[in-house]
Amino acid sequence: MRGTTPAPEELLDIAVRVARQAAETARRMRAEGVSPVATKSTVTDVVTAADRAVEREAVAALREVRPDDAVLGEEYGDAEAAGPAAPGGVRWILDPIDGTVNYLYGLPHYAVSLAAAVDGEVVAGVVREPVTGNEWTATRGGGAYRAGRRLRCSAETQLGKALVATGFGYDAARRAHQAGVLAQLIPHVRDIRRLGAASIDLCLAAEGAVDAYYEKGLNLWDHAAGGLVATEAGLRVDGLSGAPA
Ligand code: IPD
């Protein structure tokens, strides 16, 4: 019920605790060796044993403290949720390993992304990089932070001076379309970065390490936490022509 909905700060505390533990599991499992266990939408869309183990562990940790909340995870979907969130209820949105391809190849650029939404609105989120320990957090209306520093996005508004991050989906037809868009964009910007983890791209935009980020076809778990971090750092986060992100 609405009256019993916890404050965003309280949800963030839980999210940070769960994400740190999940990040440590991901890091340890990577050190022990990793290989794809399955593919999802296409042969390039891999899932590792760690994606699944980290998600199971994080869901169990959330259930321990918040047994009645809904949980949406990348690997198991809503299957492990208690059900759709009731009015005022909390729904957790989890990407156990965002940047799975980087993870598979031993590139350090991957993250655990965990957000809490109330009535469909993300109110708290954390993105944690297991390798570097970088951790970005935000609460709605309460600002975005990394290592105690409040984040402010880049003030750059000229496209020609903008360093723009982007990403590509796994479906070949979508990729071909995305490559076409990129070919038209790149003559007009400072440069492009494709780092391989949408949640981190959004956090880098939040701290001005890139000026902007765009991508078509992200899933909610890719952008829920990072999108709040970016919003709270002053960025406009939306879809084309003002549609929802
Ligand atoms: C992917 C990454 C990537 C983005 C893809 C996402 P995953 O998430 O965030 O940067 O370009 O669209 O699907 O599969 O590694 O969790």
Coordinates of C-alpha atoms and ligand atoms in Angstrom, one line a residue:
M1 CA 0.0 0.0 0.0
R2 CA 1.1 3.5 -0.7
G3 CA 1.5 4.4 3.0
T4 CA 3.9 1.6 3.5
T5 CA 6.1 2.3 0.4
P6 CA 9.6 2.8 1.6
A7 CA 11.5 6.0 0.8
P8 CA 13.8 6.0 -2.2
E9 CA 16.8 6.3 0.1
E10 CA 15.8 3.1 1.9
L11 CA 15.3 1.3 -1.4
L12 CA 18.7 2.6 -2.5
D13 CA 20.4 1.2 0.6
I14 CA 19.0 -2.2 -0.2
A15 CA 19.9 -1.9 -3.9
V16 CA 23.5 -1.0 -3.1
R17 CA 23.9 -3.9 -0.6
V18 CA 22.5 -6.4 -3.1
A19 CA 24.5 -5.0 -6.1
R20 CA 27.8 -5.1 -4.2
Q21 CA 27.3 -8.7 -3.2
A22 CA 26.2 -9.6 -6.8
A23 CA 29.2 -7.7 -8.2
E24 CA 31.6 -9.7 -6.0
T25 CA 30.0 -13.0 -7.2
A26 CA 30.3 -11.9 -10.9
R27 CA 34.0 -10.9 -10.4
R28 CA 34.8 -14.1 -8.6
M29 CA 33.1 -16.3 -11.2
R30 CA 35.0 -14.4 -14.0
A31 CA 38.3 -15.1 -12.2
E32 CA 37.4 -18.8 -12.1
G33 CA 36.8 -18.9 -15.9
V34 CA 33.7 -18.3 -18.0
S35 CA 32.1 -19.6 -21.1
P36 CA 28.7 -19.1 -22.7
V37 CA 26.1 -21.6 -21.6
A38 CA 23.4 -20.5 -24.0
T39 CA 22.3 -18.0 -26.6
K40 CA 19.2 -15.9 -26.4
S41 CA 17.7 -13.7 -29.2
T42 CA 20.6 -14.5 -31.6
V43 CA 23.9 -16.5 -31.6
T44 CA 25.7 -13.3 -30.6
D45 CA 23.4 -12.8 -27.6
V46 CA 25.1 -15.0 -25.1
V47 CA 24.3 -15.8 -21.5
T48 CA 26.9 -17.2 -19.1
A49 CA 26.5 -19.3 -16.0
A50 CA 27.4 -16.2 -14.0
D51 CA 24.5 -14.1 -15.5
R52 CA 22.2 -16.7 -14.1
A53 CA 23.9 -17.3 -10.8
V54 CA 24.2 -13.6 -10.1
E55 CA 20.6 -13.0 -10.9
R56 CA 19.4 -15.9 -8.7
E57 CA 21.6 -14.7 -5.8
A58 CA 20.4 -11.1 -6.1
V59 CA 16.8 -12.1 -6.3
A60 CA 17.2 -14.3 -3.2
A61 CA 18.9 -11.4 -1.4
L62 CA 16.0 -9.1 -2.3
R63 CA 13.4 -11.6 -1.3
E64 CA 15.0 -11.9 2.1
V65 CA 14.5 -8.2 2.9
R66 CA 11.5 -7.5 0.7
P67 CA 9.6 -10.7 0.2
D68 CA 6.5 -9.1 -1.3
D69 CA 8.1 -7.0 -4.0
A70 CA 8.0 -7.9 -7.7
V71 CA 11.3 -8.5 -9.5
L72 CA 12.1 -8.2 -13.2
G73 CA 15.5 -9.8 -14.1
E74 CA 17.1 -10.1 -17.5
E75 CA 17.7 -13.8 -17.4
Y76 CA 14.5 -15.1 -15.7
G77 CA 12.1 -12.2 -16.5
D78 CA 9.2 -11.9 -14.2
A79 CA 9.1 -15.6 -13.6
E80 CA 10.5 -15.3 -10.1
A81 CA 8.4 -12.4 -9.1
A82 CA 5.6 -12.6 -6.6
G83 CA 3.4 -10.9 -9.2
P84 CA 2.9 -7.6 -10.8
A85 CA 3.5 -4.8 -8.4
A86 CA 0.4 -3.7 -6.5
P87 CA -0.4 0.1 -6.4
G88 CA 2.4 1.7 -4.4
G89 CA 4.3 -1.6 -4.5
V90 CA 7.9 -1.9 -5.4
R91 CA 9.3 -3.6 -8.5
W92 CA 13.0 -4.3 -8.7
I93 CA 14.6 -4.2 -12.1
L94 CA 17.9 -6.2 -12.4
D95 CA 20.5 -6.7 -15.1
P96 CA 22.9 -9.2 -13.3
I97 CA 25.7 -8.6 -15.8
D98 CA 25.3 -5.7 -18.2
G99 CA 28.0 -6.0 -20.8
T100 CA 27.9 -9.8 -21.0
V101 CA 30.1 -9.9 -24.1
N102 CA 32.8 -7.8 -22.4
Y103 CA 32.5 -10.2 -19.4
L104 CA 32.9 -13.2 -21.7
Y105 CA 36.0 -11.8 -23.3
G106 CA 37.6 -10.7 -20.0
L107 CA 37.1 -6.9 -20.6
P108 CA 36.5 -5.1 -17.4
H109 CA 33.7 -2.9 -18.7
Y110 CA 30.6 -4.7 -17.2
A111 CA 28.3 -3.9 -14.4
V112 CA 25.5 -5.1 -12.1
S113 CA 22.5 -2.8 -12.6
L114 CA 19.7 -2.7 -10.1
A115 CA 16.8 -0.2 -9.9
A116 CA 13.7 0.1 -7.7
A117 CA 10.5 1.3 -9.3
V118 CA 7.3 2.4 -7.6
D119 CA 4.1 2.6 -9.7
G120 CA 6.2 2.2 -12.8
E121 CA 8.6 5.1 -12.0
V122 CA 12.2 4.3 -11.1
V123 CA 13.0 6.0 -7.8
A124 CA 16.3 4.5 -6.9
G125 CA 19.2 2.8 -8.8
V126 CA 22.7 1.6 -8.6
V127 CA 25.2 0.6 -11.3
R128 CA 28.3 -1.2 -9.9
E129 CA 31.4 -2.2 -11.9
P130 CA 32.9 -5.3 -10.2
V131 CA 36.4 -4.8 -11.5
T132 CA 37.0 -1.2 -10.8
G133 CA 34.6 -0.9 -7.9
N134 CA 33.0 2.2 -9.5
E135 CA 29.5 2.6 -8.2
W136 CA 27.0 5.2 -9.4
T137 CA 23.8 5.7 -7.4
A138 CA 20.7 7.9 -7.7
T139 CA 17.4 8.5 -6.0
R140 CA 14.6 10.4 -7.7
G141 CA 14.9 14.1 -6.7
G142 CA 17.9 13.3 -4.5
G143 CA 20.7 13.6 -7.1
A144 CA 23.2 11.2 -8.6
Y145 CA 26.5 10.3 -7.0
R146 CA 29.8 8.4 -7.4
A147 CA 32.2 8.0 -4.5
G148 CA 30.4 10.7 -2.6
R149 CA 30.6 13.3 -5.4
R150 CA 27.4 14.7 -6.8
L151 CA 27.3 14.2 -10.5
R152 CA 26.6 16.8 -13.1
C153 CA 26.4 16.1 -16.8
S154 CA 28.4 17.8 -19.5
A155 CA 27.3 21.3 -20.5
E156 CA 28.1 20.6 -24.2
T157 CA 25.2 21.3 -26.5
Q158 CA 26.9 21.6 -29.8
L159 CA 26.7 18.3 -31.7
G160 CA 30.0 18.9 -33.4
K161 CA 31.8 19.0 -30.1
A162 CA 30.0 16.1 -28.6
L163 CA 31.5 12.8 -27.7
V164 CA 28.6 10.4 -28.2
A165 CA 28.4 6.9 -26.8
T166 CA 26.1 4.3 -28.4
G167 CA 25.5 0.6 -28.6
F168 CA 24.1 -2.1 -30.9
G169 CA 21.5 -4.7 -30.4
Y170 CA 22.0 -8.4 -31.1
D171 CA 19.6 -8.8 -34.0
A172 CA 21.4 -8.5 -37.4
A173 CA 18.6 -6.4 -39.1
R174 CA 18.6 -4.0 -36.2
R175 CA 22.4 -3.7 -36.3
A176 CA 22.3 -2.9 -40.0
H177 CA 19.8 -0.1 -39.3
Q178 CA 21.9 1.1 -36.4
A179 CA 25.0 1.1 -38.5
G180 CA 23.2 3.2 -41.1
V181 CA 22.2 5.8 -38.4
L182 CA 25.7 5.8 -37.2
A183 CA 27.1 6.5 -40.6
Q184 CA 24.9 9.6 -40.9
L185 CA 25.8 10.8 -37.4
I186 CA 29.5 10.4 -37.2
P187 CA 30.4 13.2 -39.6
H188 CA 28.6 15.6 -37.3
V189 CA 30.0 14.7 -33.9
R190 CA 33.4 14.9 -32.2
D191 CA 33.6 11.1 -32.1
I192 CA 31.7 7.9 -31.2
R193 CA 32.3 5.4 -28.4
R194 CA 30.9 1.9 -28.2
L195 CA 31.9 0.6 -24.8
G196 CA 29.5 -2.4 -24.5
A197 CA 27.4 -1.8 -21.4
A198 CA 24.4 0.5 -21.7
S199 CA 24.1 1.1 -17.9
I200 CA 27.7 2.3 -17.7
D201 CA 27.3 4.4 -20.8
L202 CA 24.4 6.3 -19.1
C203 CA 26.5 6.7 -15.9
L204 CA 29.5 8.0 -18.0
A205 CA 27.1 10.5 -19.6
A206 CA 25.9 11.5 -16.1
E207 CA 29.4 12.4 -15.0
G208 CA 30.3 14.1 -18.3
A209 CA 32.8 11.5 -19.4
V210 CA 30.8 11.4 -22.6
D211 CA 28.4 14.2 -23.7
A212 CA 25.5 12.0 -24.8
Y213 CA 24.4 8.4 -25.3
Y214 CA 21.8 7.0 -27.6
E215 CA 20.7 3.5 -28.5
K216 CA 17.6 1.9 -30.0
G217 CA 15.9 -1.2 -28.6
L218 CA 17.3 -1.3 -25.0
N219 CA 15.4 -3.3 -22.5
L220 CA 14.2 -1.9 -19.2
W221 CA 16.9 -3.7 -17.2
D222 CA 19.6 -2.0 -19.4
H223 CA 18.6 1.5 -18.7
A224 CA 16.4 1.6 -15.5
A225 CA 19.2 2.4 -13.0
G226 CA 21.6 4.2 -15.4
G227 CA 18.7 6.3 -16.8
L228 CA 17.9 7.6 -13.3
V229 CA 21.6 8.4 -12.6
A230 CA 21.7 10.3 -15.9
T231 CA 18.4 12.1 -15.2
E232 CA 19.5 13.1 -11.7
A233 CA 22.8 14.4 -13.2
G234 CA 20.8 16.8 -15.4
L235 CA 20.5 14.9 -18.7
R236 CA 17.4 14.6 -20.7
V237 CA 16.5 10.9 -20.9
D238 CA 13.8 10.0 -23.3
G239 CA 12.9 8.3 -26.6
L240 CA 12.7 9.9 -30.0
S241 CA 10.4 13.0 -30.2
G242 CA 9.9 12.9 -26.5
A243 CA 8.5 9.4 -26.3
P244 CA 9.4 7.5 -23.1
A245 CA 12.9 6.1 -23.0
Ligands
IPD1 C1 23.8 -5.1 -23.8 C2 24.7 -4.0 -23.5 C3 25.2 -3.3 -24.8 C4 24.0 -2.7 -25.5 C5 23.0 -3.9 -25.8 C6 22.6 -4.5 -24.5 P1 23.7 -7.2 -22.1 O1 23.3 -5.7 -22.6 O2 24.2 -3.0 -22.6 O3 26.0 -2.2 -24.5 O4 24.5 -2.2 -26.7 O5 21.9 -3.3 -26.5 O6 21.7 -5.6 -24.8 O7 23.2 -8.1 -23.1 O8 25.2 -7.2 -22.0 O9 23.1 -7.3 -20.7

